[in-house]
Each structure stands twice: as C-alpha cells, then as structure tokens.
PDB file of C-alpha atoms in Angstrom:
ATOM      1  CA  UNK A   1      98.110 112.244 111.867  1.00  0.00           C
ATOM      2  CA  UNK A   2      97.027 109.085 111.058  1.00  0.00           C
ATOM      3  CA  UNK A   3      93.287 107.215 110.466  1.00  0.00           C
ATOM      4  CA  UNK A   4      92.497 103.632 110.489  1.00  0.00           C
ATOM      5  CA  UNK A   5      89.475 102.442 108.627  1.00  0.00           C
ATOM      6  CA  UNK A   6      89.034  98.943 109.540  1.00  0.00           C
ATOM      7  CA  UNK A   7      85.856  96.979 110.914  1.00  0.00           C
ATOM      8  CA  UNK A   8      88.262  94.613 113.448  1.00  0.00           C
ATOM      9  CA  UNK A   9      87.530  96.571 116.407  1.00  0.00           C
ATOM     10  CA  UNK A  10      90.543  94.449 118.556  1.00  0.00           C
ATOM     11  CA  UNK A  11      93.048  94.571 115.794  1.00  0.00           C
ATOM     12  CA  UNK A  12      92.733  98.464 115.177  1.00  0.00           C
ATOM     13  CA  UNK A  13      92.399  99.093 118.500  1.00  0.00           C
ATOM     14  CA  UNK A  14      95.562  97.257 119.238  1.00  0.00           C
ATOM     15  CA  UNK A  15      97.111  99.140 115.997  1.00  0.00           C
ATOM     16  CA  UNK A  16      96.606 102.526 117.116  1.00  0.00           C
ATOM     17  CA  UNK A  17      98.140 102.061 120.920  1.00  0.00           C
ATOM     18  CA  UNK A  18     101.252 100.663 119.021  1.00  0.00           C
ATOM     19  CA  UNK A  19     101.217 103.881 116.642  1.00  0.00           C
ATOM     20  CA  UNK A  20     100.524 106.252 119.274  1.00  0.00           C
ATOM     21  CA  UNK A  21     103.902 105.644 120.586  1.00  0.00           C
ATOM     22  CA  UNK A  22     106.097 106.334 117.798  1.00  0.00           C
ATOM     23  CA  UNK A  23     107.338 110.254 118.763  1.00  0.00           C
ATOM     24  CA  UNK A  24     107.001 111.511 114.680  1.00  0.00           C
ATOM     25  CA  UNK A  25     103.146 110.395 114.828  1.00  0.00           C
ATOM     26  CA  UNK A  26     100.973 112.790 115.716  1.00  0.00           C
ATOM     27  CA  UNK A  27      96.800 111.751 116.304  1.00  0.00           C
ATOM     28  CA  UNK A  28      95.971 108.386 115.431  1.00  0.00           C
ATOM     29  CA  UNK A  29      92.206 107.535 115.503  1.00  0.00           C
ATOM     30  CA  UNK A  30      90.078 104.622 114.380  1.00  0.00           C
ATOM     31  CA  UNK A  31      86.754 103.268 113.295  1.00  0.00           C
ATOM     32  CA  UNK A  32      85.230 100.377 111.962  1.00  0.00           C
ATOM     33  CA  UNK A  33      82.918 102.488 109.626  1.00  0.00           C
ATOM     34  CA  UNK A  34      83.652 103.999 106.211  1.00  0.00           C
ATOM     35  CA  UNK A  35      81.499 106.588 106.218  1.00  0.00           C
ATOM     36  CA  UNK A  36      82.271 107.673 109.417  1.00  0.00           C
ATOM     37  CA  UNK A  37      85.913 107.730 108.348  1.00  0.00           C
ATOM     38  CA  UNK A  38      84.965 109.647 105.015  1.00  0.00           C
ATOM     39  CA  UNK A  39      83.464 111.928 107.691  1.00  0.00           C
ATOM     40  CA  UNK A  40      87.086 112.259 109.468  1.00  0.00           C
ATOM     41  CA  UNK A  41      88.520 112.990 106.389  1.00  0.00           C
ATOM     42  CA  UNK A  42      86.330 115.614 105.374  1.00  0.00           C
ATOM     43  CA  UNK A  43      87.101 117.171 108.790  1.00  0.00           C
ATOM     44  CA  UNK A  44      90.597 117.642 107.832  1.00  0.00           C
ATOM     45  CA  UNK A  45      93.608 116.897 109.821  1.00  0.00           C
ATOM     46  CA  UNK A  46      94.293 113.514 108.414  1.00  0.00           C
ATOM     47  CA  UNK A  47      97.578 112.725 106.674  1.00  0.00           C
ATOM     48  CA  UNK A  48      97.521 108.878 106.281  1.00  0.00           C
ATOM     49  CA  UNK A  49      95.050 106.622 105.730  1.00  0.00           C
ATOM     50  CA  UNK A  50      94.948 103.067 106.526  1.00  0.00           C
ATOM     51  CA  UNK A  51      92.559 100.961 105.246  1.00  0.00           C
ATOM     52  CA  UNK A  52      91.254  97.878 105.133  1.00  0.00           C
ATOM     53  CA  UNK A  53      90.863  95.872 101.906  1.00  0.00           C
ATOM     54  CA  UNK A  54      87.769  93.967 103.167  1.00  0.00           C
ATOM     55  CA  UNK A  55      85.071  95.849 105.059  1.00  0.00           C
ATOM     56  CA  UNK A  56      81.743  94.648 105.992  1.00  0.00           C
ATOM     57  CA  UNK A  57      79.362  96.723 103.099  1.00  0.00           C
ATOM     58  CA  UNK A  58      82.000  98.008 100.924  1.00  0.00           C
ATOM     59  CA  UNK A  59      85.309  96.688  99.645  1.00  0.00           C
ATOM     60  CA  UNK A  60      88.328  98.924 100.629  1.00  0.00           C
ATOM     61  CA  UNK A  61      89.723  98.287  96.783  1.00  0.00           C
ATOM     62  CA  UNK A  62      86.330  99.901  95.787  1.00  0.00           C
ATOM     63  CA  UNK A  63      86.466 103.169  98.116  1.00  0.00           C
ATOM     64  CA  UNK A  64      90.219 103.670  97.291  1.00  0.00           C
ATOM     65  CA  UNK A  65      89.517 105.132  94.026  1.00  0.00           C
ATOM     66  CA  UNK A  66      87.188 107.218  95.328  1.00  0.00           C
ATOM     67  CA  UNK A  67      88.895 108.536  98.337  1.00  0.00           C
ATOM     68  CA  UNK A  68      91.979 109.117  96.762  1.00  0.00           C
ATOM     69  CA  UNK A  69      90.054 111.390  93.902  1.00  0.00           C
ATOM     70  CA  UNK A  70      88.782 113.839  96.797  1.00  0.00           C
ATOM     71  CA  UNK A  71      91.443 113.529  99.319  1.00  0.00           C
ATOM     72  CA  UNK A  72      94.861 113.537  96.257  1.00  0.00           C
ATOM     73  CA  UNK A  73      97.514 114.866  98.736  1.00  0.00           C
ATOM     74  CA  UNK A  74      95.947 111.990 101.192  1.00  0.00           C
ATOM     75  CA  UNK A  75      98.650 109.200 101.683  1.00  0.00           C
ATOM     76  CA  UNK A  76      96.626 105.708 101.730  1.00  0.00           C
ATOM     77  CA  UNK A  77      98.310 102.735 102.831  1.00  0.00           C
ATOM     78  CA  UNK A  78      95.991  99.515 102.095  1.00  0.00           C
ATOM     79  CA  UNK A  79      96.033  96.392 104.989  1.00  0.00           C
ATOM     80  CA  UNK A  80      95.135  93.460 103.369  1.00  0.00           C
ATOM     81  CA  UNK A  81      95.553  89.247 104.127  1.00  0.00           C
ATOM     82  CA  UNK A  82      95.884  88.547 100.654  1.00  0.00           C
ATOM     83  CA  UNK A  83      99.330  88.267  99.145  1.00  0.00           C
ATOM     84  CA  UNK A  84      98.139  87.715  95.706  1.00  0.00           C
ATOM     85  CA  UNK A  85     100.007  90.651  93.414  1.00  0.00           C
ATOM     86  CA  UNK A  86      97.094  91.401  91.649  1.00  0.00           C
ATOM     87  CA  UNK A  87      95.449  92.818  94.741  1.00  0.00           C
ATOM     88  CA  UNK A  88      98.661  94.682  95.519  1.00  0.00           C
ATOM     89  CA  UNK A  89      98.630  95.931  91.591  1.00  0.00           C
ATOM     90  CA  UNK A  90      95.287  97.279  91.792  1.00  0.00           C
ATOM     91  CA  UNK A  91      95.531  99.192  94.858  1.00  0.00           C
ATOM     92  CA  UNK A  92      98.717 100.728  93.524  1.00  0.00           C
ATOM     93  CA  UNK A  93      96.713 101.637  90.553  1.00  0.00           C
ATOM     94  CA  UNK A  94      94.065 103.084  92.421  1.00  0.00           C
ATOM     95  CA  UNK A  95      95.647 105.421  94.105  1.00  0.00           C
ATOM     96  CA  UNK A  96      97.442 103.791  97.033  1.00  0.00           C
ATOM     97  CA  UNK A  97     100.981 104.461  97.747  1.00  0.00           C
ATOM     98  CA  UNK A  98     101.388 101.233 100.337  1.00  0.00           C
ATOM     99  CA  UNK A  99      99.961  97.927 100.158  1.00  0.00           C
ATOM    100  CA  UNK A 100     100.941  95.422 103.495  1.00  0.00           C
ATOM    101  CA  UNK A 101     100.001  92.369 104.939  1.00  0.00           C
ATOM    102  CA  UNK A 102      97.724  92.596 108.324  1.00  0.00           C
ATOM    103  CA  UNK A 103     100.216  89.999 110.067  1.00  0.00           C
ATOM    104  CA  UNK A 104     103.226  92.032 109.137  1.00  0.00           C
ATOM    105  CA  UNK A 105     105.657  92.707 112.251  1.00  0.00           C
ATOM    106  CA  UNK A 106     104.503  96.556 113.799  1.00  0.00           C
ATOM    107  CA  UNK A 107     108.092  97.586 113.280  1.00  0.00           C
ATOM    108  CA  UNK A 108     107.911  96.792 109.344  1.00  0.00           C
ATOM    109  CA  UNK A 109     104.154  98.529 109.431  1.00  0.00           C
ATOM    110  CA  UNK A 110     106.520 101.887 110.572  1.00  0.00           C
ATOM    111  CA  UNK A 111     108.703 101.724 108.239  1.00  0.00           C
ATOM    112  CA  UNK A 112     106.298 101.428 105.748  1.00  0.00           C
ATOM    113  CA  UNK A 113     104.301 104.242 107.168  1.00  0.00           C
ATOM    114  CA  UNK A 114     107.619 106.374 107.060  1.00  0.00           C
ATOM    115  CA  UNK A 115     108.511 105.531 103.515  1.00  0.00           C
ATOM    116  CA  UNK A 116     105.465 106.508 102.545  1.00  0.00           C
ATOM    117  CA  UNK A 117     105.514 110.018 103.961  1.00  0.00           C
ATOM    118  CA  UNK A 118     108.488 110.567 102.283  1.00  0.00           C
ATOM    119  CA  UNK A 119     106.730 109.924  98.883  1.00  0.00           C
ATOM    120  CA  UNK A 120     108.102 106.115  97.885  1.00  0.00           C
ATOM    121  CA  UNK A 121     105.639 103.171  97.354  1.00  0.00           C
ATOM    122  CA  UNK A 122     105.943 100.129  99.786  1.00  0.00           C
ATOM    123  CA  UNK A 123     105.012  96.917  99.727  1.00  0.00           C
ATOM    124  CA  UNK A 124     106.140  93.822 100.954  1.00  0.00           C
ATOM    125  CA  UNK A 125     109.055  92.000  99.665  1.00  0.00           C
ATOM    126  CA  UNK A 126     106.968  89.002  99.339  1.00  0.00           C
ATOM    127  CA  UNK A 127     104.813  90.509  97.208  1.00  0.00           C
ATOM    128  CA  UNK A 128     107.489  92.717  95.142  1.00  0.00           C
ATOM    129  CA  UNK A 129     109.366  89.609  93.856  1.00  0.00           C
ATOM    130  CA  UNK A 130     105.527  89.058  92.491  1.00  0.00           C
ATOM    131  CA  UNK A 131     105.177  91.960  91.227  1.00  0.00           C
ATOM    132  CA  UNK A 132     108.271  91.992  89.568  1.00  0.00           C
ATOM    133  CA  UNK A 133     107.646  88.724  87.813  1.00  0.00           C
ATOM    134  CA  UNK A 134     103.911  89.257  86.996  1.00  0.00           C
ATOM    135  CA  UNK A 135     104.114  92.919  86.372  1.00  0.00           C
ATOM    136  CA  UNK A 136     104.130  92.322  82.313  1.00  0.00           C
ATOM    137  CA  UNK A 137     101.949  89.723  82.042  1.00  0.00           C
ATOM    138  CA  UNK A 138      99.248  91.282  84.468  1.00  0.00           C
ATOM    139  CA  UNK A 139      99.531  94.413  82.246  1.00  0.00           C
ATOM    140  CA  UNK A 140      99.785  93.692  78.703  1.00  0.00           C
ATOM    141  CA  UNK A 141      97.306  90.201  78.818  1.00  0.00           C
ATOM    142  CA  UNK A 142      95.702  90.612  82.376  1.00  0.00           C
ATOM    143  CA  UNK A 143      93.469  87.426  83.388  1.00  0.00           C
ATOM    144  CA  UNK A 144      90.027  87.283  84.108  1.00  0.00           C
ATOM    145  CA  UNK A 145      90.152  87.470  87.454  1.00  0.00           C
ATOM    146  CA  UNK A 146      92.282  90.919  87.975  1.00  0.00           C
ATOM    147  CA  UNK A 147      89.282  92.487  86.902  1.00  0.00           C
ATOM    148  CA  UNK A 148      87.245  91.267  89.812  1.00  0.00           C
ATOM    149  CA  UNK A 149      86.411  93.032  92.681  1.00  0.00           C
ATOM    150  CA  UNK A 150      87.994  92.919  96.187  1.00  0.00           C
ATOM    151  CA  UNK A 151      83.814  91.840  97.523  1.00  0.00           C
ATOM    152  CA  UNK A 152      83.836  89.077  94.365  1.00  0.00           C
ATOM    153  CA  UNK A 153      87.458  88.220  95.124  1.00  0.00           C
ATOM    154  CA  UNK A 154      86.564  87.694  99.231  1.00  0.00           C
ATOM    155  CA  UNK A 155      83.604  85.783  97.351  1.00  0.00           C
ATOM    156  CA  UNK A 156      85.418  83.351  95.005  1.00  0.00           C
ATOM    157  CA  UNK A 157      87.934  82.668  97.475  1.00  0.00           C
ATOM    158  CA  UNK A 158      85.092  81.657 100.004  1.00  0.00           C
ATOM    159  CA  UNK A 159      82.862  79.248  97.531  1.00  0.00           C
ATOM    160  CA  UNK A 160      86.332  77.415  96.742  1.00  0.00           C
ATOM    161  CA  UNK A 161      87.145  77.397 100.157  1.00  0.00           C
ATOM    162  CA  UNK A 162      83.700  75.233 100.616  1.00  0.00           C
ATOM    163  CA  UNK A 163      81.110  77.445 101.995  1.00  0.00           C
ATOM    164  CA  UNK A 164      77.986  77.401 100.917  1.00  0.00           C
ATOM    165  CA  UNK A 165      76.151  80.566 100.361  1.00  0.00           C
ATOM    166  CA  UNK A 166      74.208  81.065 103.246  1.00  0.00           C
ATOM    167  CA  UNK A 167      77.776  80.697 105.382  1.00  0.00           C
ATOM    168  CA  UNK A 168      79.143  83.437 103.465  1.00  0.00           C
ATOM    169  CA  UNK A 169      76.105  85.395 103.953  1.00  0.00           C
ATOM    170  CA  UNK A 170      76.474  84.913 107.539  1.00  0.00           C
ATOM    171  CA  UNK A 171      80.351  85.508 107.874  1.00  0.00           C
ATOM    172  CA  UNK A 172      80.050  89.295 105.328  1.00  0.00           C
ATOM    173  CA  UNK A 173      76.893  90.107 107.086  1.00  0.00           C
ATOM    174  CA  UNK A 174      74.667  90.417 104.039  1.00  0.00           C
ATOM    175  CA  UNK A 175      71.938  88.307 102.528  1.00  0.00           C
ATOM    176  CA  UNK A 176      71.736  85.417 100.692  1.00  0.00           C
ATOM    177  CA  UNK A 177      70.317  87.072  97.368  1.00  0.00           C
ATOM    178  CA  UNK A 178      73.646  89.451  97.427  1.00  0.00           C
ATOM    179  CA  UNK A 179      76.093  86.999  97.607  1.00  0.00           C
ATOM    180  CA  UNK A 180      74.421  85.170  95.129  1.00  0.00           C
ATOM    181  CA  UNK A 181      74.649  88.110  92.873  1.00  0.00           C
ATOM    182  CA  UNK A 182      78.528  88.407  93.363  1.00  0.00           C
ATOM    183  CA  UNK A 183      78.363  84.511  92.107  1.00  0.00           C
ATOM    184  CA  UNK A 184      76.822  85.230  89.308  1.00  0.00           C
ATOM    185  CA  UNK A 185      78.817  88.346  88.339  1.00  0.00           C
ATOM    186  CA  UNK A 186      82.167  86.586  89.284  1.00  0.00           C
ATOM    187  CA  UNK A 187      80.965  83.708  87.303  1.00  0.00           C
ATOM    188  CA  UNK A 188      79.918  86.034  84.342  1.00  0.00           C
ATOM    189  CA  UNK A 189      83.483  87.978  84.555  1.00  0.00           C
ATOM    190  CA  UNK A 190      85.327  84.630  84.205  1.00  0.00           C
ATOM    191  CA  UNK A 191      83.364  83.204  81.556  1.00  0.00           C
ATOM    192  CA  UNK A 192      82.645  79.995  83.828  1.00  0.00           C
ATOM    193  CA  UNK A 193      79.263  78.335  84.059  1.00  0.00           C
ATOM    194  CA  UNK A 194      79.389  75.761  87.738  1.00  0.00           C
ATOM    195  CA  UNK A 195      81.510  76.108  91.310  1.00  0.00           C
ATOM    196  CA  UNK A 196      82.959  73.205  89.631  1.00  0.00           C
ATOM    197  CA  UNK A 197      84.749  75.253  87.240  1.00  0.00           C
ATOM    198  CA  UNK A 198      84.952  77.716  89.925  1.00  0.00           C
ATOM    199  CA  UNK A 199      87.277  76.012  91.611  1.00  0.00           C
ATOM    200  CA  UNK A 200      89.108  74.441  88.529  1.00  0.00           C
ATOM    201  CA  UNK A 201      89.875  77.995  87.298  1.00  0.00           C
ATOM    202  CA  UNK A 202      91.295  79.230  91.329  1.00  0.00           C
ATOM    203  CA  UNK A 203      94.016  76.250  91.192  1.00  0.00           C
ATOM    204  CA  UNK A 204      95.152  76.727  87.928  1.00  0.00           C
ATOM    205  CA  UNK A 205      95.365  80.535  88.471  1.00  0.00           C
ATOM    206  CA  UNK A 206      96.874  79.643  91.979  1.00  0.00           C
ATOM    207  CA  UNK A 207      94.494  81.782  93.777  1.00  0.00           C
ATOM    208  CA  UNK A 208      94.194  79.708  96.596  1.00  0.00           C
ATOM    209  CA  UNK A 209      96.525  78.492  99.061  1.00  0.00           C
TER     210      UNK A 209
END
C-alpha cells in the first residue's frame, strides 16, 4: 500500500492511476497535505511513502527525519527535481531508502519502488556516479551549503535564478518577511554578506544549472 505526499495535485493524481495498475500494489492514495498524510500514516496500512522534497509550508527533507523516527519499518522513497548529490545524501541520511527524479520514466519509478521493498537503496544512476565521486569529500570536509535546508536550498536556488523576494513569496506561498528570513539564515550558514556573493558562491559550487 502505497501514499503520496505531494502538493502537485495533477502530477500525483496522474502518479497514482499509473501505480494502481501494477498487480503487486495494493491501495495507493494521495494528498497534497502533510499533515493530512501524517494522519494516513498514523491510521496504519501504509507501507511506502512517497514524498515530495518541496512542499508548500514544510520541506519534505525536514519531515523525513521525523517521519521516519515514528513510522521505522515505513519505506520512504523521496521525489525530488534536484539532481544535486547532496540532496540525494541527505535524504539517505535521514532515513530514506529511495531518492528519484520527478521526470523519471514510470517504469524506472517501479522498479525503484520494488527494490525498495525488498530492502536495497535506489537512486538514480545519474546521481550514483555523484555520489560515488562526492561521497568522501561531502563526508569528511562537507561544504557550506550541505548543511542547508531543502526550504533555504529551494531559496538560494531562486534568488540566483533572479527573483526578487516578493516573486518567491508569491511562487512558495508565504510572506515576504519569511523568505527574507531564509536569506538571511542561508546567507549566515554560508558565511556570505550580498546576492552578489550569493550567486558567486552557487557557480563555483555548481549549484545551478
């Protein structure tokens, strides 16, 4: 049985008609609401979890910890658009045992879902070949910026992409004083002082396309 925590209402929609038709899946439901799916799980009757790494009011990364600590026997896959291995490193970390791209074929989402169950880790092979060449840098000397949240993350990624504040406060759904608080923390994290510097410290880290 199989719940999908994601605040796209097409895309899990979509996702669970494809799911419902694959004969060893039981129940699939959905919702766009974390509590309401912390709800579901407290109900029982769950045995996978996918979730989404950015919701509106609470980052996926952020809840993972905390799901996986009352729900341990809970397999968590985490759907994600950003290929960056330090995403994929902390979600592993966390507690999840998958971590996939959203625009992943459904076929490779199965198989994924199915090599999970039987108790292996998946990710992509995109991001494995990262992992595998970042794994001992990220853990013995990790950057700055692995230490961010996924919210400050979605954040920093936005500013350098050229939005001003009030945009992002009008694409996340939140005020202007909030994001302007995740500026200042992410700012405070990396130890940089302007957007600027912002954006100097994203290219050389090659967090942006």
């Amino acid at each position: 049985n199989i719940l999908i925590i994601d605040d796209h209402a097409m895309y899990r929609s979509g996702l669970r008609k494809v799911l419902q038709d694959v004969p060893e899946i039981g129940n699939v439901e959905e919702t766009g609401e974390w509590r309401e799916g912390l709800d579901r799980l407290e109900a029982g009757a769950v045995d996978l979890l996918l979730l989404d790494i950015n919701l509106p009011d609470r980052s996926g990364l952020d809840l993972l910890g905390m799901i996986h600590s009352r729900f341990p026997a809970l397999h968590i896959i985490m759907l994600s658009m950003y290929s960056e291995p330090q995403y994929a490193l902390r979600a592993l970390r966390n507690g999840a045992q998958g971590y996939v791209a959203k625009d992943m074929e459904v076929a490779d989402l199965i198989s994924a879902i199915r090599s999970v169950r039987r108790g292996r880790k998946f990710v992509t092979p995109s991001i494995a070949e990262s992992l595998l060449g970042n794994m001992h840098s990220l853990a013995s000397d990790p950057t700055p910026h692995t230490r961010l949240s996924a919210r400050e993350s979605q954040i920093l990624r936005m500013i350098v992409g050229g939005d001003s504040l009030t945009a992002i406060a009008e694409r996340l759904s939140i005020n202007v004083k909030t994001v302007s608080t995740y500026r200042r923390r992410l700012l405070e994290k990396l130890g940089l002082g302007s957007n600027a510097q912002l954006v100097q410290y994203a290219v050389h880290n090659r967090l942006v396309d």
